[in-house]
Coordinates of C-alpha atoms in Angstrom, one line a residue:
Chain A
X22 CA -14.8 33.3 26.9
X23 CA -13.0 30.8 24.3
X24 CA -13.6 30.8 21.0
X25 CA -15.2 28.6 18.7
X26 CA -14.0 26.0 16.1
X27 CA -16.3 23.7 15.3
X28 CA -20.1 24.3 14.8
X29 CA -22.7 21.7 13.5
X30 CA -25.9 22.6 13.0
X31 CA -29.3 20.2 12.3
X32 CA -26.8 17.4 10.0
X33 CA -28.5 15.1 9.2
X34 CA -27.5 11.7 7.4
X35 CA -29.6 8.9 6.0
X36 CA -28.5 5.1 4.0
X37 CA -31.7 4.3 2.7
X38 CA -34.2 4.0 4.6
X39 CA -32.3 4.1 8.1
X40 CA -31.5 7.6 9.3
X41 CA -28.2 7.0 11.3
X42 CA -28.4 10.6 11.9
X43 CA -31.1 12.7 12.1
X44 CA -31.0 16.5 13.5
X45 CA -27.2 16.8 15.6
X46 CA -26.3 19.3 16.6
X47 CA -23.3 20.7 18.7
X48 CA -20.1 23.3 18.7
X49 CA -16.1 22.1 19.8
X50 CA -14.6 25.5 21.6
X51 CA -10.8 25.7 21.5
X52 CA -8.9 23.6 23.7
X53 CA -11.6 21.8 25.1
X54 CA -11.6 18.1 25.1
X55 CA -15.6 17.1 24.3
X56 CA -16.1 13.8 25.2
X57 CA -18.5 12.5 22.7
X58 CA -20.7 9.2 24.3
X59 CA -23.1 6.3 23.0
X60 CA -24.0 2.8 22.7
X61 CA -23.0 0.9 19.5
X62 CA -25.5 2.1 16.5
X63 CA -26.2 5.9 18.6
X64 CA -24.4 7.1 15.1
X65 CA -21.3 8.4 16.4
X66 CA -19.6 7.1 13.8
X67 CA -21.6 8.7 10.9
X68 CA -20.6 11.9 12.6
X69 CA -17.3 11.8 12.9
X70 CA -17.4 10.5 9.2
X71 CA -19.4 13.3 8.1
X72 CA -16.6 15.8 9.8
X73 CA -14.0 14.2 8.7
X74 CA -15.0 13.9 5.2
X75 CA -15.0 10.1 4.7
X76 CA -18.7 11.1 3.4
X77 CA -21.3 13.4 2.7
X78 CA -24.6 14.8 4.7
X79 CA -27.8 14.8 3.2
X80 CA -28.5 18.2 4.7
X81 CA -27.4 20.3 7.6
X82 CA -24.2 22.6 8.2
X83 CA -20.7 22.8 9.1
X84 CA -18.6 26.0 10.3
X85 CA -15.0 26.2 10.5
X86 CA -14.0 29.0 13.1
X87 CA -17.4 30.6 12.2
X88 CA -17.1 30.2 8.9
X89 CA -19.3 27.4 7.4
X90 CA -17.9 25.1 5.0
X91 CA -18.4 22.0 2.9
X92 CA -17.0 18.5 3.4
X93 CA -16.5 16.4 0.7
X94 CA -13.5 14.3 0.8
X95 CA -10.6 13.4 3.8
X96 CA -8.4 16.1 2.2
X97 CA -10.6 18.5 2.5
X98 CA -11.4 17.7 5.3
X99 CA -7.5 17.9 7.5
X100 CA -7.1 20.9 4.8
X101 CA -9.5 22.8 7.6
X102 CA -7.7 21.1 10.3
X103 CA -9.8 18.8 11.7
X104 CA -7.4 16.0 11.9
X105 CA -9.5 12.5 12.5
X106 CA -7.7 9.4 14.3
X107 CA -9.3 5.5 13.5
X108 CA -9.0 2.9 15.7
X109 CA -6.4 0.8 14.2
X110 CA -6.4 1.5 10.8
X111 CA -4.5 4.5 11.5
X112 CA -0.8 4.2 10.7
X113 CA 0.6 1.7 7.5
X114 CA 2.1 -1.2 9.6
X115 CA 5.0 -1.7 6.7
X116 CA 6.2 1.4 6.4
X117 CA 8.7 3.4 9.1
X118 CA 7.8 5.7 11.8
X119 CA 8.9 9.2 9.1
X120 CA 6.8 7.6 6.2
X121 CA 3.5 7.2 8.5
X122 CA 4.2 10.7 10.3
X123 CA 3.7 12.6 6.6
X124 CA 2.2 10.0 4.4
X125 CA 0.2 11.9 2.6
X126 CA 2.0 14.7 3.1
X127 CA 6.0 13.4 2.2
X128 CA 8.6 16.3 1.9
X129 CA 10.0 16.1 -1.5
X130 CA 12.5 17.9 -3.5
X131 CA 11.5 18.6 -7.6
X132 CA 8.0 19.4 -6.4
X133 CA 7.2 19.7 -10.8
X134 CA 7.6 15.8 -11.1
X135 CA 4.6 15.4 -8.3
X136 CA 4.1 11.9 -7.8
X137 CA 7.2 10.9 -9.2
X138 CA 9.1 13.4 -7.1
X139 CA 11.9 12.0 -4.9
X140 CA 11.5 12.2 -1.2
X141 CA 13.5 14.6 0.9
X142 CA 14.7 11.9 2.8
X143 CA 17.0 13.6 5.3
X144 CA 14.2 16.0 5.9
X145 CA 11.8 13.5 6.4
X146 CA 13.8 12.0 9.5
X147 CA 15.1 14.6 10.8
X148 CA 11.2 16.4 11.4
X149 CA 10.3 13.4 12.4
X150 CA 12.9 13.4 14.7
X151 CA 12.2 16.7 15.6
X152 CA 8.4 15.4 16.8
X153 CA 8.9 12.0 17.9
X154 CA 11.3 14.4 20.8
X155 CA 9.1 16.7 21.0
X156 CA 6.4 15.0 22.4
X157 CA 8.4 12.8 24.5
X158 CA 8.6 9.3 22.7
X159 CA 12.0 10.3 21.0
X160 CA 13.7 8.3 23.5
X161 CA 12.1 4.9 23.2
X162 CA 11.7 4.5 19.2
X163 CA 13.3 5.8 16.0
X164 CA 12.5 7.3 13.1
X165 CA 13.4 4.5 10.9
X166 CA 11.7 1.8 13.0
X167 CA 8.5 0.1 11.2
X168 CA 5.4 1.1 12.3
X169 CA 5.1 -3.2 12.7
X170 CA 7.6 -3.4 15.3
X171 CA 5.4 -1.0 17.6
X172 CA 3.5 -1.8 20.5
X173 CA 0.2 -0.4 20.0
X174 CA 0.5 2.1 23.0
X175 CA 2.5 3.0 20.4
X176 CA 1.7 3.2 17.0
X177 CA -1.9 5.6 19.8
X178 CA 1.1 7.8 20.1
X179 CA 2.3 8.4 16.6
X180 CA -1.0 8.3 15.1
X181 CA -2.1 12.0 18.0
X182 CA 1.3 13.5 17.6
X183 CA 1.4 13.3 13.7
X184 CA -2.6 15.6 14.4
X185 CA -0.5 17.4 16.6
X186 CA 2.0 18.1 14.0
X187 CA 0.0 19.5 11.4
X188 CA -1.3 22.2 14.3
X189 CA -5.2 21.0 13.7
X190 CA -7.3 22.6 15.0
X191 CA -9.9 19.6 15.5
X192 CA -8.2 16.8 16.9
X193 CA -11.3 14.1 16.6
X194 CA -9.7 10.3 18.1
X195 CA -11.8 7.3 17.8
X196 CA -12.2 4.8 20.6
X197 CA -8.5 5.6 21.1
X198 CA -7.9 2.9 24.0
X199 CA -10.3 0.0 22.9
X200 CA -6.8 -2.9 23.0
X201 CA -4.4 -0.4 25.0
X202 CA -3.0 -2.3 27.9
X203 CA -3.2 0.3 31.1
X204 CA -0.4 1.9 30.5
X205 CA -0.4 2.6 27.1
X206 CA -4.2 4.3 27.9
X207 CA -2.7 6.3 30.4
X208 CA -0.3 7.7 28.3
X209 CA -3.5 8.3 25.6
X210 CA -4.9 10.4 27.9
X211 CA -1.6 12.0 29.4
X212 CA -1.7 13.1 25.3
X213 CA -5.4 13.8 25.6
X214 CA -4.8 16.7 28.2
X215 CA -1.0 17.6 26.5
X216 CA -3.5 18.1 23.7
X217 CA -5.7 20.5 25.5
X218 CA -3.2 22.2 26.6
X219 CA -1.1 22.4 23.6
X220 CA -4.8 24.7 22.3
X221 CA -6.5 21.7 20.0
X222 CA -10.2 20.8 20.6
X223 CA -10.1 17.2 20.6
X224 CA -13.8 15.3 20.3
X225 CA -13.1 12.3 21.8
X226 CA -15.9 9.2 21.3
X227 CA -14.9 5.9 23.7
X228 CA -17.2 3.4 25.2
X229 CA -14.7 4.3 28.7
X230 CA -16.9 6.3 31.0
X231 CA -14.0 6.2 33.4
X232 CA -11.7 7.5 30.5
X233 CA -14.7 10.4 29.8
X234 CA -14.0 11.6 33.6
X235 CA -10.6 12.0 33.9
X236 CA -9.8 14.1 30.1
X237 CA -13.2 15.7 29.2
X238 CA -14.7 18.9 29.6
X239 CA -17.6 18.2 28.6
X240 CA -20.0 15.1 27.6
X241 CA -22.5 14.8 24.8
X242 CA -24.5 12.1 24.0
X243 CA -26.0 10.2 21.4
X244 CA -28.7 7.9 20.6
X245 CA -31.3 6.9 18.1
X246 CA -29.0 8.7 15.7
X247 CA -30.0 12.3 18.3
X248 CA -27.6 14.1 20.6
X249 CA -29.8 13.4 24.3
X250 CA -27.9 15.4 26.2
X251 CA -25.8 18.1 27.0
X252 CA -23.1 18.1 30.0
X253 CA -20.5 19.5 32.0
X254 CA -18.1 17.0 33.5
X255 CA -18.4 19.1 37.0
X256 CA -22.2 19.0 36.6
X257 CA -22.5 15.5 36.3
X258 CA -21.4 12.5 37.8
X259 CA -21.2 8.5 36.0
X260 CA -24.9 6.7 36.5
X261 CA -26.3 9.7 35.1
X262 CA -24.0 9.7 32.2
X263 CA -24.6 5.4 32.2
X264 CA -28.7 6.7 32.0
X265 CA -28.4 9.1 29.3
X266 CA -26.4 6.4 27.5
X267 CA -29.0 3.6 28.0
X268 CA -31.8 6.0 28.2
X269 CA -32.6 4.8 31.1
X270 CA -32.6 6.2 34.8
X271 CA -30.2 4.0 36.2
X272 CA -30.0 6.0 39.5
X273 CA -33.4 5.6 40.1
X274 CA -33.3 2.2 39.9
X275 CA -30.4 2.5 42.3
X276 CA -32.1 4.2 44.7
X277 CA -35.1 1.5 44.8
X278 CA -32.6 -1.5 45.0
X279 CA -30.9 0.0 48.2
Chain B
X2 CA 15.7 -3.8 25.5
X3 CA 18.4 -4.5 23.4
X4 CA 17.4 -6.9 21.8
X5 CA 13.7 -4.7 20.9
X6 CA 16.1 -1.8 19.2
X7 CA 17.7 -5.3 17.5
X8 CA 14.8 -6.3 16.2
X9 CA 13.4 -2.3 15.3
X10 CA 17.0 -2.1 13.0
X11 CA 15.9 -5.0 11.2
X12 CA 12.4 -3.8 11.0
X13 CA 13.7 -1.0 9.1
X14 CA 15.7 -2.5 6.6
X15 CA 13.4 -5.7 5.9
X16 CA 11.6 -4.1 3.1
X17 CA 12.5 -0.6 0.7
X18 CA 10.4 0.8 1.6
X19 CA 11.0 1.2 4.9
X20 CA 13.4 4.0 5.4
X21 CA 15.8 2.5 3.3
X22 CA 18.6 3.2 5.3
X23 CA 21.3 -0.2 6.7
X24 CA 21.8 0.5 10.3
X25 CA 24.4 -2.7 10.4
X26 CA 24.8 -6.0 8.7
X27 CA 23.0 -7.9 10.6
X28 CA 20.4 -6.2 9.7
X29 CA 21.3 -6.5 6.3
X30 CA 22.0 -9.9 6.6
X31 CA 18.5 -10.7 7.2
X32 CA 16.5 -8.5 4.8
X33 CA 14.7 -10.9 2.1
X34 CA 16.6 -9.9 -0.5
X35 CA 19.8 -10.9 0.8
X36 CA 18.7 -14.4 1.1
X37 CA 17.3 -14.7 -1.5
X38 CA 21.0 -13.0 -2.8
X39 CA 22.6 -16.0 -1.5
X40 CA 20.2 -18.8 -2.3
X41 CA 20.7 -17.2 -5.9
X42 CA 24.5 -17.6 -5.3
X43 CA 24.4 -21.1 -3.8
X44 CA 22.7 -22.4 -6.4
X45 CA 25.2 -20.9 -9.4
X46 CA 27.5 -22.5 -7.9
X47 CA 26.0 -26.3 -7.3
X48 CA 24.8 -26.0 -11.0
X49 CA 28.3 -24.3 -11.9
X50 CA 29.6 -27.9 -9.8
X51 CA 27.0 -30.4 -11.1
X52 CA 27.7 -28.8 -15.1
X53 CA 31.1 -27.2 -16.9
X54 CA 28.1 -26.1 -19.1
X55 CA 26.2 -23.5 -16.8
X56 CA 28.3 -21.3 -16.8
X57 CA 29.8 -21.6 -20.4
X58 CA 29.1 -18.6 -23.2
X59 CA 26.5 -20.0 -24.4
X60 CA 24.6 -20.6 -22.1
X61 CA 24.6 -17.6 -20.1
X62 CA 23.5 -15.7 -23.6
X63 CA 21.0 -17.9 -23.5
X64 CA 19.4 -17.7 -20.4
X65 CA 19.8 -13.4 -20.3
X66 CA 17.7 -13.3 -23.9
X67 CA 14.9 -15.1 -22.0
X68 CA 15.4 -13.3 -18.9
X69 CA 14.5 -9.9 -19.7
X70 CA 11.1 -10.8 -20.6
X71 CA 9.6 -12.5 -18.0
X72 CA 11.6 -10.0 -15.7
X73 CA 10.1 -6.5 -17.1
X74 CA 6.7 -8.1 -16.2
X75 CA 7.7 -8.9 -12.8
X76 CA 8.7 -4.9 -12.6
X77 CA 4.7 -4.0 -13.0
X78 CA 3.9 -7.3 -11.0
X79 CA 6.0 -6.1 -7.8
X80 CA 4.6 -2.5 -7.9
X81 CA 0.7 -4.3 -8.5
X82 CA 1.9 -6.4 -5.4
X83 CA 3.6 -3.5 -3.8
X84 CA -0.4 -2.9 -3.7
X85 CA -2.0 -5.4 -2.5
X86 CA -3.3 -6.5 -5.6
X87 CA -2.1 -9.0 -8.6
X88 CA -2.7 -9.2 -11.9
X89 CA -3.3 -12.9 -13.5
X90 CA -4.2 -11.8 -17.5
X91 CA -0.5 -11.3 -17.9
X92 CA 0.7 -14.2 -19.8
X93 CA -2.4 -13.7 -21.9
X94 CA -1.4 -10.1 -22.7
X95 CA 2.0 -12.0 -23.8
X96 CA 0.7 -13.3 -26.5
X97 CA -2.1 -11.5 -27.7
X98 CA -0.4 -8.3 -27.5
X99 CA 2.0 -9.3 -30.5
X100 CA -1.4 -11.3 -32.6
X101 CA -3.0 -8.4 -33.1
X102 CA 0.0 -6.1 -34.1
X103 CA 1.1 -9.1 -36.6
X104 CA -2.3 -9.6 -37.8
X105 CA -2.8 -5.3 -37.9
X106 CA 0.6 -5.4 -39.8
X107 CA -0.1 -8.6 -42.1
X108 CA -4.0 -8.4 -43.2
X109 CA -5.4 -4.7 -42.7
X110 CA -1.6 -3.4 -44.0
X111 CA -1.3 -0.6 -41.0
X112 CA 2.5 0.5 -40.6
X113 CA 4.3 -1.1 -38.4
X114 CA 5.1 1.9 -35.6
X115 CA 0.9 2.1 -35.7
X116 CA 0.3 -0.9 -35.4
X117 CA 2.7 -2.0 -32.0
X118 CA 1.2 1.4 -30.3
X119 CA -2.2 -0.4 -31.5
X120 CA -1.4 -2.6 -29.9
X121 CA -0.1 -0.7 -26.6
X122 CA -3.1 0.9 -26.3
X123 CA -5.2 -1.9 -26.5
X124 CA -3.6 -3.8 -23.8
X125 CA -3.5 0.3 -21.4
X126 CA -7.6 -0.7 -22.1
X127 CA -6.8 -4.6 -20.9
X128 CA -5.0 -2.7 -17.4
X129 CA -7.6 -0.3 -17.3
X130 CA -10.7 -2.7 -17.2
X131 CA -9.0 -4.4 -14.2
X132 CA -8.1 -2.6 -12.0
X133 CA -11.9 -0.2 -12.5
X134 CA -13.6 -3.5 -12.1
X135 CA -10.8 -3.9 -9.2
X136 CA -11.5 -1.1 -7.0
X137 CA -14.9 0.1 -8.7
X138 CA -17.1 -2.2 -8.2
X139 CA -14.5 -4.2 -5.6
X140 CA -14.3 -7.1 -7.3
X141 CA -11.4 -9.6 -5.5
X142 CA -8.1 -8.7 -8.5
X143 CA -8.2 -12.6 -8.4
X144 CA -11.2 -13.4 -9.7
X145 CA -11.7 -10.1 -11.8
X146 CA -7.8 -11.1 -13.4
X147 CA -9.1 -14.5 -14.1
X148 CA -11.4 -13.7 -15.8
X149 CA -9.6 -11.1 -18.1
X150 CA -6.9 -14.0 -18.5
X151 CA -9.7 -16.4 -20.5
X152 CA -11.5 -13.2 -21.9
X153 CA -7.3 -12.3 -23.4
X154 CA -6.3 -16.0 -24.0
X155 CA -9.7 -16.6 -26.1
X156 CA -10.0 -13.4 -28.0
X157 CA -5.7 -14.3 -29.1
X158 CA -6.8 -18.1 -29.7
X159 CA -9.8 -16.7 -31.6
X160 CA -8.9 -13.8 -34.1
X161 CA -5.5 -16.6 -35.0
X162 CA -7.8 -19.3 -35.5
X163 CA -5.0 -21.2 -32.9
X164 CA -2.2 -20.7 -35.6
X165 CA 1.2 -18.9 -34.7
X166 CA 1.8 -15.9 -37.4
X167 CA 5.3 -15.2 -38.7
X168 CA 6.5 -12.5 -36.8
X169 CA 8.0 -9.2 -38.0
X170 CA 11.5 -9.6 -39.2
X171 CA 12.3 -7.5 -41.9
X172 CA 15.2 -5.4 -40.3
X173 CA 14.6 -2.0 -38.5
X174 CA 14.5 0.3 -36.3
X175 CA 11.8 -1.3 -34.5
X176 CA 13.2 -4.9 -34.5
X177 CA 15.9 -3.2 -33.2
X178 CA 15.2 -1.6 -30.0
X179 CA 12.3 -4.1 -29.0
X180 CA 14.8 -7.6 -30.5
X181 CA 18.1 -6.5 -31.3
X182 CA 21.2 -8.0 -30.6
X183 CA 25.1 -7.2 -29.9
X184 CA 28.0 -9.3 -28.7
X185 CA 30.6 -8.2 -25.3
X186 CA 33.9 -11.1 -25.7
X187 CA 32.2 -14.1 -26.3
X188 CA 28.4 -13.0 -25.2
X189 CA 25.2 -12.2 -27.3
X190 CA 22.9 -10.4 -25.3
X191 CA 19.9 -8.7 -27.1
X192 CA 18.2 -5.3 -26.5
X193 CA 15.8 -6.5 -24.2
X194 CA 18.4 -6.5 -21.3
X195 CA 18.5 -2.9 -22.0
X196 CA 14.7 -3.0 -21.9
X197 CA 15.1 -4.7 -18.0
X198 CA 18.1 -2.7 -16.3
X199 CA 15.9 0.7 -17.1
X200 CA 13.1 -0.4 -16.3
X201 CA 14.9 -2.4 -12.7
X202 CA 16.5 1.5 -12.3
X203 CA 12.8 3.0 -12.3
X204 CA 11.3 0.7 -10.9
X205 CA 13.4 1.1 -7.6
X206 CA 13.6 5.1 -7.8
X207 CA 9.4 5.0 -8.0
X208 CA 9.0 1.8 -5.7
X209 CA 11.7 3.5 -2.5
X210 CA 13.0 6.8 -3.5
X211 CA 9.7 8.7 -5.3
X212 CA 6.7 9.8 -3.2
X213 CA 4.3 7.9 -5.3
X214 CA 6.1 4.0 -4.1
X215 CA 5.9 5.6 -0.4
X216 CA 1.9 5.3 -2.0
X217 CA 1.9 1.8 -2.8
X218 CA 3.3 0.6 0.2
X219 CA 1.0 2.2 2.4
X220 CA -2.3 1.5 0.5
X221 CA -0.8 -2.5 0.1
X222 CA 0.4 -2.3 3.9
X223 CA -3.5 -0.2 5.1
X224 CA -5.6 1.1 2.5
X225 CA -7.7 2.3 5.2
X226 CA -5.1 4.9 5.9
X227 CA -3.6 5.9 2.6
X228 CA -7.1 7.1 1.9
X229 CA -7.2 9.1 5.3
X230 CA -4.7 10.8 4.3
X231 CA -5.4 11.7 1.0
X232 CA -4.1 9.4 -0.7
X233 CA -5.9 8.2 -3.9
X234 CA -5.9 4.6 -3.8
X235 CA -7.9 3.2 -6.6
X236 CA -6.2 6.0 -8.7
X237 CA -2.7 4.4 -7.5
X238 CA -4.3 1.0 -8.0
X239 CA -5.8 1.4 -11.2
X240 CA -2.5 3.0 -13.4
X241 CA -0.7 -0.1 -11.3
X242 CA -2.9 -2.4 -13.5
X243 CA -2.3 -0.6 -16.9
X244 CA 1.2 -0.3 -16.0
X245 CA 1.4 -4.2 -15.4
X246 CA -0.8 -5.2 -18.6
X247 CA 1.6 -2.5 -21.1
X248 CA 5.0 -4.4 -19.4
X249 CA 3.6 -7.6 -20.8
X250 CA 2.4 -6.6 -24.4
X251 CA 5.4 -4.9 -24.9
X252 CA 7.5 -8.0 -22.8
X253 CA 5.2 -10.0 -25.6
X254 CA 6.3 -7.7 -28.0
X255 CA 9.6 -8.1 -27.7
X256 CA 9.7 -12.1 -27.1
X257 CA 7.4 -12.7 -30.7
X258 CA 10.5 -10.1 -32.7
X259 CA 13.6 -12.5 -30.9
X260 CA 12.2 -15.9 -31.8
X261 CA 10.4 -14.2 -35.5
X262 CA 6.9 -15.8 -34.1
X263 CA 3.8 -14.4 -32.9
X264 CA 1.8 -17.3 -31.1
X265 CA -1.4 -17.3 -29.2
X266 CA -0.1 -19.8 -26.3
X267 CA 2.6 -18.1 -25.7
X268 CA 3.0 -16.8 -22.4
X269 CA 0.9 -19.8 -20.5
X270 CA 1.6 -20.5 -16.8
X271 CA 3.7 -17.0 -17.2
X272 CA 1.3 -15.2 -14.9
X273 CA 2.1 -18.3 -12.1
X274 CA 5.9 -17.9 -13.0
X275 CA 5.9 -14.3 -12.5
X276 CA 4.2 -14.2 -9.3
X277 CA 6.5 -16.7 -7.9
X278 CA 9.3 -14.6 -9.5
X279 CA 8.1 -11.9 -7.5
X280 CA 7.5 -13.9 -3.8
X281 CA 10.6 -15.4 -4.1
X282 CA 12.3 -12.0 -3.9
X283 CA 10.9 -10.9 -0.5
X284 CA 8.5 -9.1 -2.1
X285 CA 4.3 -9.9 1.0
X286 CA 2.3 -11.6 -1.4
X287 CA -1.3 -9.4 0.9
X288 CA 0.7 -6.2 0.6
X289 CA 2.4 -3.0 1.5
X290 CA 5.9 -4.9 1.1
X291 CA 7.8 -5.1 -2.6
X292 CA 11.2 -4.8 -2.8
X293 CA 12.4 -4.7 -6.9
X294 CA 16.5 -5.8 -5.8
X295 CA 14.3 -8.8 -4.7
X296 CA 12.0 -9.6 -7.6
X297 CA 15.0 -9.5 -9.8
X298 CA 17.3 -11.9 -7.8
X299 CA 13.9 -13.8 -7.8
X300 CA 14.0 -13.6 -11.6
X301 CA 17.4 -14.3 -12.2
X302 CA 16.4 -17.0 -9.5
X303 CA 13.7 -19.0 -10.9
X304 CA 15.9 -18.8 -15.0
X305 CA 18.2 -20.1 -13.5
X306 CA 16.6 -22.8 -11.8
X307 CA 14.8 -23.6 -15.1
X308 CA 18.4 -23.9 -16.6
X309 CA 20.0 -25.4 -14.5
X310 CA 17.9 -28.3 -13.8
X311 CA 18.2 -29.8 -17.6
X312 CA 21.6 -29.3 -17.8
X313 CA 22.3 -31.6 -14.5
X314 CA 20.3 -33.9 -16.4
X315 CA 16.9 -33.7 -13.4
X316 CA 14.6 -35.6 -16.3
X317 CA 12.1 -33.4 -17.7
X318 CA 9.3 -34.8 -16.2
X319 CA 10.3 -34.4 -13.0
X320 CA 11.9 -31.2 -12.8
X321 CA 8.0 -29.3 -12.0
X322 CA 8.7 -30.9 -8.9
X323 CA 12.5 -29.6 -8.5
X324 CA 11.5 -25.4 -9.0
X325 CA 8.0 -26.2 -6.4
X326 CA 10.3 -27.1 -4.2
X327 CA 13.0 -24.5 -3.7
X328 CA 10.2 -22.0 -4.4
X329 CA 8.3 -22.7 -1.0
X330 CA 12.3 -23.5 0.7
X331 CA 12.8 -19.6 0.1
X332 CA 9.7 -18.7 0.5
X333 CA 9.4 -20.7 4.0
X334 CA 12.6 -18.8 4.9
X335 CA 11.2 -15.3 4.2
X336 CA 8.0 -16.1 6.3
X337 CA 11.0 -17.1 9.3
X338 CA 12.7 -14.0 9.0
X339 CA 9.7 -11.9 8.7
X340 CA 8.3 -13.3 12.5
X341 CA 11.4 -12.8 13.4
X342 CA 11.1 -9.2 12.1
X343 CA 7.4 -7.9 13.8
X344 CA 5.2 -7.3 16.5
X345 CA 1.9 -8.2 15.2

């Protein structure tokens, strides 16, 4: 039996009179890829923002490895081993790859100088190169290259490798294949599989159901702030999932059409 | 492929906040600081050839007396711009700080040291207000600091009733510290030059080598990314607004002591002159890419242009045309270099 890594219980979140998250509960196990699906406005973003510490939840409990936690900031989420990779906002384009990889967790000398402490540039560079090599993209990329010189897929790979590097227990990917070319998309999906193989748990938010069937173990569907279905990929099919997302019974419609 | 590698190498050193390692001559020569530097040299040569007095000890001394005052403000502005904000109230703070100091000394009989401290505290307060409104209420720094410019300039005019004050001119520790002068050969320099050099070294260190510099560049480059990594973006910005205001006040005090007068209209237009220095040096107005060395080159360049154009006999009223054209040419050059170096 795989160990439980993250458990959400009855999460609720309102913005004014809008109940963005009504009563969401889900469990994520070790080395599992769970796809979070739902139409725009279904509450997916609210859910992942709550887990990654962007804003606090109104009600409900979050457990990490069985222990109840409260997540009040992105920093706290990261310290708990929850890394989130947002669509296009994860990297600073004017910084080098190495500096992006360690942003917020810079290796420094003379630590007592606080924010004025000098970066340990040699360590920064070596660690970045080692990381790029480990994730298999060192041949193409130089740790000193600016992120603005990279393609969308390369940037996504950097963001994902950064999450893996800090041995995150849970990696949340928010639309990781948005705006990517075919080849780059496959690269990212391969990464997701590697993450699972390395024992990370992945929560994948996407609109592309084909990708879900390619990499996910389990599917969770949200609609209007609630989790309406949970299925293992092996036990379901594309049409069923699409019906769950839209709320209309597509397979019945299809049968009628035939 | 070769081209791709080249592009990445150029990218790696186009800003000081990059990895900071020059990898080859071609990349160094295409960095914005370097192109600004070359143009500075060209300008100096042209002015020197056009007028023999340009490089005379007297003229250089004059330029060097004036340079640090704007340069010191430009250092703060560079850091602030790199974090993605700017401050239009620096010229007004430049005037208000010494005016308040002199009023305290002359009208309230406060000790000069205490008065200077009070002046600097006032600058800190102005910067903190700018920073808090920009970050916590979310109004653009353009609007906030434009309003602050009016408030601060208005305050300076009102409390002096529009008249310049005679500044502190009794020799002593503070005069020596802020506006003392010394001779090296035929050149006469002010202590403000040491301030400028010292603060420049500190700023280079912070932006290029310190953890804080990494944060500043990241915030200006992609604030959300920085925040998502746990960087306290608002706090960093507020401190940078405070620093910029503080440096503007310090520069104002240095200037007032040097010319023995504190005028409520001093520093009018300095905000734009300073921003011009910074962007001409290669710092991006949109944030993320900042270079202190570039700012020093930019400060030298604008002073040299203003001084040289007068010397070579351009009519006084036409001279802003030349200044504007040269700034615009520099910005076009940076834009073209940037376009070649990145992929969006």
